[in-house]
Amino acid sequence: MSPEKLDEWKARAPYKLHEGDENFHVRYEGGCHCGRVKYQLSRETPLNSKYCHCKTCQKLHGAPFQWAAIFHKEDINFTHGHHDLVWYESSEKTTKHKLPCKVSCSYCRTPIMDEGRRMILLFPTLINFKEGEAENFAPTCHMFYPSRVVDIPDGKPKWTGIDKSSELIEDSPPELKKRKREEAEQARKKEQNGDSGNH
């Protein structure tokens, strides 16, 4: 493969630089532990923010859970060190840039983000928040809660797997659990009536 082909990623979001882009309004700045990788964010509030308790996140972050905020790929601008990034794709255990993948600083190994096919998951603990700004990144739920290593009785929805497509458990809000049960009951009735295939 030619060097040009190998370096194509540098011209695509989220790695494309927004230098001189007057439409990119800087809201936050963040970076890795050693300071080689620095970035800016243009969106004031993430599309969503979640705690993930899956075993992969626990192992790769060396922590009880991962706090991730979802952004569009165009919302980030690397101002320093985007050539110092390395990738890891966990299902095949490869360091090729294969989506979805984990992105880290090649020097201090700080996890920078998870890059998906359409979105990125950033880690708010890397952002240099001013007073009160972290509230914009407040998590909306817990995922893979049965894998937790610590109980967090915060009243937020707690899902057995991916949010909204698994079961609600523990101290999830009662009205949300009720709505989820009603949706499951409606789906079951549709299936029994034989019209689930018509939608």
PDB file of C-alpha atoms in Angstrom:
ATOM      1  CA  MET A   1       0.000   0.000   0.000  1.00  0.00           C
ATOM      2  CA  SER A   2       1.322   3.451  -0.929  1.00  0.00           C
ATOM      3  CA  PRO A   3       2.265   5.976   1.796  1.00  0.00           C
ATOM      4  CA  GLU A   4      -0.442   8.300   0.402  1.00  0.00           C
ATOM      5  CA  LYS A   5      -3.070   5.595   0.963  1.00  0.00           C
ATOM      6  CA  LEU A   6      -1.801   4.881   4.488  1.00  0.00           C
ATOM      7  CA  ASP A   7      -2.054   8.576   5.410  1.00  0.00           C
ATOM      8  CA  GLU A   8      -5.561   9.128   4.008  1.00  0.00           C
ATOM      9  CA  TRP A   9      -7.005   9.151   7.547  1.00  0.00           C
ATOM     10  CA  LYS A  10      -5.237  12.485   8.228  1.00  0.00           C
ATOM     11  CA  ALA A  11      -7.528  14.255   5.749  1.00  0.00           C
ATOM     12  CA  ARG A  12     -10.767  12.814   7.119  1.00  0.00           C
ATOM     13  CA  ALA A  13     -12.823  13.669  10.205  1.00  0.00           C
ATOM     14  CA  PRO A  14     -12.183  13.322  13.091  1.00  0.00           C
ATOM     15  CA  TYR A  15      -8.471  13.782  12.271  1.00  0.00           C
ATOM     16  CA  LYS A  16      -8.842  16.507   9.651  1.00  0.00           C
ATOM     17  CA  LEU A  17      -7.521  19.832  10.969  1.00  0.00           C
ATOM     18  CA  HIS A  18      -9.905  22.810  11.130  1.00  0.00           C
ATOM     19  CA  GLU A  19      -7.176  25.449  10.816  1.00  0.00           C
ATOM     20  CA  GLY A  20      -8.622  28.707   9.529  1.00  0.00           C
ATOM     21  CA  ASP A  21     -12.182  27.348   9.675  1.00  0.00           C
ATOM     22  CA  GLU A  22     -14.274  30.285  10.887  1.00  0.00           C
ATOM     23  CA  ASN A  23     -17.279  27.979  11.343  1.00  0.00           C
ATOM     24  CA  PHE A  24     -15.441  25.942  14.004  1.00  0.00           C
ATOM     25  CA  HIS A  25     -16.229  27.698  17.299  1.00  0.00           C
ATOM     26  CA  VAL A  26     -14.069  26.426  20.162  1.00  0.00           C
ATOM     27  CA  ARG A  27     -16.123  25.537  23.257  1.00  0.00           C
ATOM     28  CA  TYR A  28     -13.696  23.251  25.120  1.00  0.00           C
ATOM     29  CA  GLU A  29     -10.066  22.134  25.059  1.00  0.00           C
ATOM     30  CA  GLY A  30      -8.670  18.797  26.161  1.00  0.00           C
ATOM     31  CA  GLY A  31      -5.692  16.510  25.822  1.00  0.00           C
ATOM     32  CA  CYS A  32      -3.744  13.522  27.018  1.00  0.00           C
ATOM     33  CA  HIS A  33      -1.694  13.179  30.215  1.00  0.00           C
ATOM     34  CA  CYS A  34       1.705  13.955  28.655  1.00  0.00           C
ATOM     35  CA  GLY A  35       0.404  16.885  26.593  1.00  0.00           C
ATOM     36  CA  ARG A  36       1.477  15.599  23.182  1.00  0.00           C
ATOM     37  CA  VAL A  37      -2.140  15.229  22.015  1.00  0.00           C
ATOM     38  CA  LYS A  38      -4.382  18.293  22.326  1.00  0.00           C
ATOM     39  CA  TYR A  39      -7.787  18.964  20.867  1.00  0.00           C
ATOM     40  CA  GLN A  40     -10.696  21.410  20.749  1.00  0.00           C
ATOM     41  CA  LEU A  41     -14.444  20.744  20.722  1.00  0.00           C
ATOM     42  CA  SER A  42     -17.010  22.924  18.957  1.00  0.00           C
ATOM     43  CA  ARG A  43     -20.223  21.461  20.427  1.00  0.00           C
ATOM     44  CA  GLU A  44     -21.366  22.845  23.801  1.00  0.00           C
ATOM     45  CA  THR A  45     -23.279  19.722  24.832  1.00  0.00           C
ATOM     46  CA  PRO A  46     -22.565  16.159  23.678  1.00  0.00           C
ATOM     47  CA  LEU A  47     -25.200  14.247  21.735  1.00  0.00           C
ATOM     48  CA  ASN A  48     -25.344  11.943  24.757  1.00  0.00           C
ATOM     49  CA  SER A  49     -23.225  10.970  27.732  1.00  0.00           C
ATOM     50  CA  LYS A  50     -23.172   7.545  29.414  1.00  0.00           C
ATOM     51  CA  TYR A  51     -21.424   5.311  31.914  1.00  0.00           C
ATOM     52  CA  CYS A  52     -20.389   1.940  30.473  1.00  0.00           C
ATOM     53  CA  HIS A  53     -19.675  -0.953  32.858  1.00  0.00           C
ATOM     54  CA  CYS A  54     -18.779  -3.612  30.259  1.00  0.00           C
ATOM     55  CA  LYS A  55     -15.738  -5.799  30.897  1.00  0.00           C
ATOM     56  CA  THR A  56     -13.885  -4.437  27.832  1.00  0.00           C
ATOM     57  CA  CYS A  57     -14.164  -0.836  29.068  1.00  0.00           C
ATOM     58  CA  GLN A  58     -13.132  -1.875  32.586  1.00  0.00           C
ATOM     59  CA  LYS A  59     -10.048  -3.644  31.268  1.00  0.00           C
ATOM     60  CA  LEU A  60      -8.944  -1.087  28.655  1.00  0.00           C
ATOM     61  CA  HIS A  61      -9.440   1.878  31.001  1.00  0.00           C
ATOM     62  CA  GLY A  62      -8.168   0.132  34.136  1.00  0.00           C
ATOM     63  CA  ALA A  63     -11.211   1.561  35.906  1.00  0.00           C
ATOM     64  CA  PRO A  64     -14.585   0.412  37.324  1.00  0.00           C
ATOM     65  CA  PHE A  65     -16.413   1.963  34.347  1.00  0.00           C
ATOM     66  CA  GLN A  66     -15.999   4.298  31.386  1.00  0.00           C
ATOM     67  CA  TRP A  67     -17.559   7.773  31.176  1.00  0.00           C
ATOM     68  CA  ALA A  68     -18.090   8.549  27.497  1.00  0.00           C
ATOM     69  CA  ALA A  69     -19.645  11.518  25.682  1.00  0.00           C
ATOM     70  CA  ILE A  70     -20.841  11.127  22.088  1.00  0.00           C
ATOM     71  CA  PHE A  71     -19.949  13.692  19.428  1.00  0.00           C
ATOM     72  CA  HIS A  72     -20.036  14.009  15.654  1.00  0.00           C
ATOM     73  CA  LYS A  73     -16.620  13.471  14.076  1.00  0.00           C
ATOM     74  CA  GLU A  74     -16.645  17.060  12.787  1.00  0.00           C
ATOM     75  CA  ASP A  75     -16.993  18.403  16.366  1.00  0.00           C
ATOM     76  CA  ILE A  76     -13.317  17.783  17.215  1.00  0.00           C
ATOM     77  CA  ASN A  77     -10.172  19.550  16.036  1.00  0.00           C
ATOM     78  CA  PHE A  78      -6.728  18.202  16.934  1.00  0.00           C
ATOM     79  CA  THR A  79      -4.410  21.166  17.506  1.00  0.00           C
ATOM     80  CA  HIS A  80      -1.371  19.110  18.428  1.00  0.00           C
ATOM     81  CA  GLY A  81      -0.173  15.524  18.134  1.00  0.00           C
ATOM     82  CA  HIS A  82      -2.751  13.940  15.856  1.00  0.00           C
ATOM     83  CA  HIS A  83       0.243  12.199  14.243  1.00  0.00           C
ATOM     84  CA  ASP A  84       1.025  10.746  17.697  1.00  0.00           C
ATOM     85  CA  LEU A  85      -2.169   8.694  17.881  1.00  0.00           C
ATOM     86  CA  VAL A  86      -2.382   4.902  17.824  1.00  0.00           C
ATOM     87  CA  TRP A  87      -5.368   2.617  17.329  1.00  0.00           C
ATOM     88  CA  TYR A  88      -6.620  -0.623  18.776  1.00  0.00           C
ATOM     89  CA  GLU A  89      -9.578  -2.610  17.456  1.00  0.00           C
ATOM     90  CA  SER A  90     -10.679  -4.826  20.347  1.00  0.00           C
ATOM     91  CA  SER A  91     -12.663  -7.569  18.574  1.00  0.00           C
ATOM     92  CA  GLU A  92      -9.771  -8.559  16.266  1.00  0.00           C
ATOM     93  CA  LYS A  93      -7.078  -7.270  18.648  1.00  0.00           C
ATOM     94  CA  THR A  94      -5.381  -5.376  15.825  1.00  0.00           C
ATOM     95  CA  THR A  95      -3.568  -2.013  15.832  1.00  0.00           C
ATOM     96  CA  LYS A  96      -4.760  -1.169  12.314  1.00  0.00           C
ATOM     97  CA  HIS A  97      -7.122   1.757  11.809  1.00  0.00           C
ATOM     98  CA  LYS A  98     -10.217  -0.436  11.550  1.00  0.00           C
ATOM     99  CA  LEU A  99     -13.556   0.929  12.726  1.00  0.00           C
ATOM    100  CA  PRO A 100     -14.795   0.875  15.388  1.00  0.00           C
ATOM    101  CA  CYS A 101     -11.534   1.331  17.289  1.00  0.00           C
ATOM    102  CA  LYS A 102      -9.917   2.749  20.402  1.00  0.00           C
ATOM    103  CA  VAL A 103      -7.650   5.794  19.901  1.00  0.00           C
ATOM    104  CA  SER A 104      -4.797   6.588  22.333  1.00  0.00           C
ATOM    105  CA  CYS A 105      -1.695   8.753  22.671  1.00  0.00           C
ATOM    106  CA  SER A 106       1.280   6.730  21.414  1.00  0.00           C
ATOM    107  CA  TYR A 107       3.539   8.126  24.171  1.00  0.00           C
ATOM    108  CA  CYS A 108       1.606   8.183  27.478  1.00  0.00           C
ATOM    109  CA  ARG A 109      -1.147   5.762  26.258  1.00  0.00           C
ATOM    110  CA  THR A 110      -3.984   7.959  27.537  1.00  0.00           C
ATOM    111  CA  PRO A 111      -7.255   6.788  25.900  1.00  0.00           C
ATOM    112  CA  ILE A 112      -8.347   9.750  23.736  1.00  0.00           C
ATOM    113  CA  MET A 113     -11.583   8.439  22.236  1.00  0.00           C
ATOM    114  CA  ASP A 114     -13.426   5.551  20.667  1.00  0.00           C
ATOM    115  CA  GLU A 115     -13.906   6.159  16.947  1.00  0.00           C
ATOM    116  CA  GLY A 116     -17.053   4.620  15.493  1.00  0.00           C
ATOM    117  CA  ARG A 117     -18.251   4.531  11.917  1.00  0.00           C
ATOM    118  CA  ARG A 118     -20.244   7.775  12.250  1.00  0.00           C
ATOM    119  CA  MET A 119     -19.552   9.144  15.747  1.00  0.00           C
ATOM    120  CA  ILE A 120     -16.786   9.445  18.337  1.00  0.00           C
ATOM    121  CA  LEU A 121     -16.946   8.740  22.063  1.00  0.00           C
ATOM    122  CA  LEU A 122     -14.771  11.167  24.010  1.00  0.00           C
ATOM    123  CA  PHE A 123     -13.773  10.879  27.645  1.00  0.00           C
ATOM    124  CA  PRO A 124     -14.807  14.012  29.593  1.00  0.00           C
ATOM    125  CA  THR A 125     -12.041  13.586  32.182  1.00  0.00           C
ATOM    126  CA  LEU A 126      -9.582  14.745  29.470  1.00  0.00           C
ATOM    127  CA  ILE A 127     -11.362  18.094  29.016  1.00  0.00           C
ATOM    128  CA  ASN A 128     -10.142  21.202  30.849  1.00  0.00           C
ATOM    129  CA  PHE A 129     -13.530  22.310  32.169  1.00  0.00           C
ATOM    130  CA  LYS A 130     -14.132  25.733  33.618  1.00  0.00           C
ATOM    131  CA  GLU A 131     -16.414  25.957  36.662  1.00  0.00           C
ATOM    132  CA  GLY A 132     -19.848  24.496  35.976  1.00  0.00           C
ATOM    133  CA  GLU A 133     -19.064  23.271  32.441  1.00  0.00           C
ATOM    134  CA  ALA A 134     -18.824  19.587  33.384  1.00  0.00           C
ATOM    135  CA  GLU A 135     -22.582  19.663  34.087  1.00  0.00           C
ATOM    136  CA  ASN A 136     -23.107  19.788  30.292  1.00  0.00           C
ATOM    137  CA  PHE A 137     -21.609  16.280  30.159  1.00  0.00           C
ATOM    138  CA  ALA A 138     -23.754  14.720  32.910  1.00  0.00           C
ATOM    139  CA  PRO A 139     -24.376  11.034  32.055  1.00  0.00           C
ATOM    140  CA  THR A 140     -27.941  10.063  31.167  1.00  0.00           C
ATOM    141  CA  CYS A 141     -27.681   6.336  31.996  1.00  0.00           C
ATOM    142  CA  HIS A 142     -25.583   3.277  32.855  1.00  0.00           C
ATOM    143  CA  MET A 143     -24.963   0.474  30.330  1.00  0.00           C
ATOM    144  CA  PHE A 144     -23.970  -3.155  31.055  1.00  0.00           C
ATOM    145  CA  TYR A 145     -24.773  -2.515  34.718  1.00  0.00           C
ATOM    146  CA  PRO A 146     -24.767  -6.220  35.727  1.00  0.00           C
ATOM    147  CA  SER A 147     -20.985  -6.214  35.031  1.00  0.00           C
ATOM    148  CA  ARG A 148     -20.416  -3.394  37.522  1.00  0.00           C
ATOM    149  CA  VAL A 149     -17.727  -3.640  40.186  1.00  0.00           C
ATOM    150  CA  VAL A 150     -19.309  -0.896  42.301  1.00  0.00           C
ATOM    151  CA  ASP A 151     -22.948   0.019  42.978  1.00  0.00           C
ATOM    152  CA  ILE A 152     -23.998   3.527  41.930  1.00  0.00           C
ATOM    153  CA  PRO A 153     -27.483   4.252  43.376  1.00  0.00           C
ATOM    154  CA  ASP A 154     -27.933   7.550  41.500  1.00  0.00           C
ATOM    155  CA  GLY A 155     -31.462   6.994  40.160  1.00  0.00           C
ATOM    156  CA  LYS A 156     -30.304   7.052  36.523  1.00  0.00           C
ATOM    157  CA  PRO A 157     -31.581   4.375  34.106  1.00  0.00           C
ATOM    158  CA  LYS A 158     -29.519   1.173  34.363  1.00  0.00           C
ATOM    159  CA  TRP A 159     -29.500  -1.158  31.383  1.00  0.00           C
ATOM    160  CA  THR A 160     -28.356  -4.775  31.218  1.00  0.00           C
ATOM    161  CA  GLY A 161     -26.673  -4.038  27.853  1.00  0.00           C
ATOM    162  CA  ILE A 162     -26.881  -1.234  25.286  1.00  0.00           C
ATOM    163  CA  ASP A 163     -29.268   1.494  26.408  1.00  0.00           C
ATOM    164  CA  LYS A 164     -32.834   1.379  25.067  1.00  0.00           C
ATOM    165  CA  SER A 165     -32.315  -2.094  23.547  1.00  0.00           C
ATOM    166  CA  SER A 166     -31.904  -4.161  26.727  1.00  0.00           C
ATOM    167  CA  GLU A 167     -33.633  -4.566  30.113  1.00  0.00           C
ATOM    168  CA  LEU A 168     -33.876  -1.879  32.806  1.00  0.00           C
ATOM    169  CA  ILE A 169     -32.767  -2.987  36.271  1.00  0.00           C
ATOM    170  CA  GLU A 170     -31.901  -1.833  39.784  1.00  0.00           C
ATOM    171  CA  ASP A 171     -32.911   1.704  40.763  1.00  0.00           C
ATOM    172  CA  SER A 172     -33.896   2.859  37.270  1.00  0.00           C
ATOM    173  CA  PRO A 173     -36.703   5.458  37.328  1.00  0.00           C
ATOM    174  CA  PRO A 174     -40.057   3.600  37.831  1.00  0.00           C
ATOM    175  CA  GLU A 175     -41.821   5.497  35.011  1.00  0.00           C
ATOM    176  CA  LEU A 176     -39.100   4.447  32.555  1.00  0.00           C
ATOM    177  CA  LYS A 177     -39.332   0.797  33.657  1.00  0.00           C
ATOM    178  CA  LYS A 178     -43.121   0.949  33.251  1.00  0.00           C
ATOM    179  CA  ARG A 179     -42.851   2.424  29.745  1.00  0.00           C
ATOM    180  CA  LYS A 180     -40.315  -0.240  28.768  1.00  0.00           C
ATOM    181  CA  ARG A 181     -42.688  -2.996  30.015  1.00  0.00           C
ATOM    182  CA  GLU A 182     -45.582  -1.472  28.059  1.00  0.00           C
ATOM    183  CA  GLU A 183     -43.502  -1.332  24.865  1.00  0.00           C
ATOM    184  CA  ALA A 184     -42.493  -4.979  25.312  1.00  0.00           C
ATOM    185  CA  GLU A 185     -46.135  -5.950  25.871  1.00  0.00           C
ATOM    186  CA  GLN A 186     -47.236  -4.084  22.727  1.00  0.00           C
ATOM    187  CA  ALA A 187     -44.499  -5.777  20.686  1.00  0.00           C
ATOM    188  CA  ARG A 188     -45.573  -9.182  22.046  1.00  0.00           C
ATOM    189  CA  LYS A 189     -49.240  -8.531  21.126  1.00  0.00           C
ATOM    190  CA  LYS A 190     -48.288  -7.431  17.603  1.00  0.00           C
ATOM    191  CA  GLU A 191     -46.267 -10.602  17.171  1.00  0.00           C
ATOM    192  CA  GLN A 192     -49.196 -12.726  18.377  1.00  0.00           C
ATOM    193  CA  ASN A 193     -51.540 -10.958  15.950  1.00  0.00           C
ATOM    194  CA  GLY A 194     -49.162 -11.719  13.091  1.00  0.00           C
ATOM    195  CA  ASP A 195     -48.714  -8.134  11.940  1.00  0.00           C
ATOM    196  CA  SER A 196     -45.178  -7.608  13.212  1.00  0.00           C
ATOM    197  CA  GLY A 197     -43.865  -8.311   9.714  1.00  0.00           C
ATOM    198  CA  ASN A 198     -46.014  -5.568   8.170  1.00  0.00           C
ATOM    199  CA  HIS A 199     -44.057  -2.682   9.726  1.00  0.00           C
TER     200      HIS A 199
END
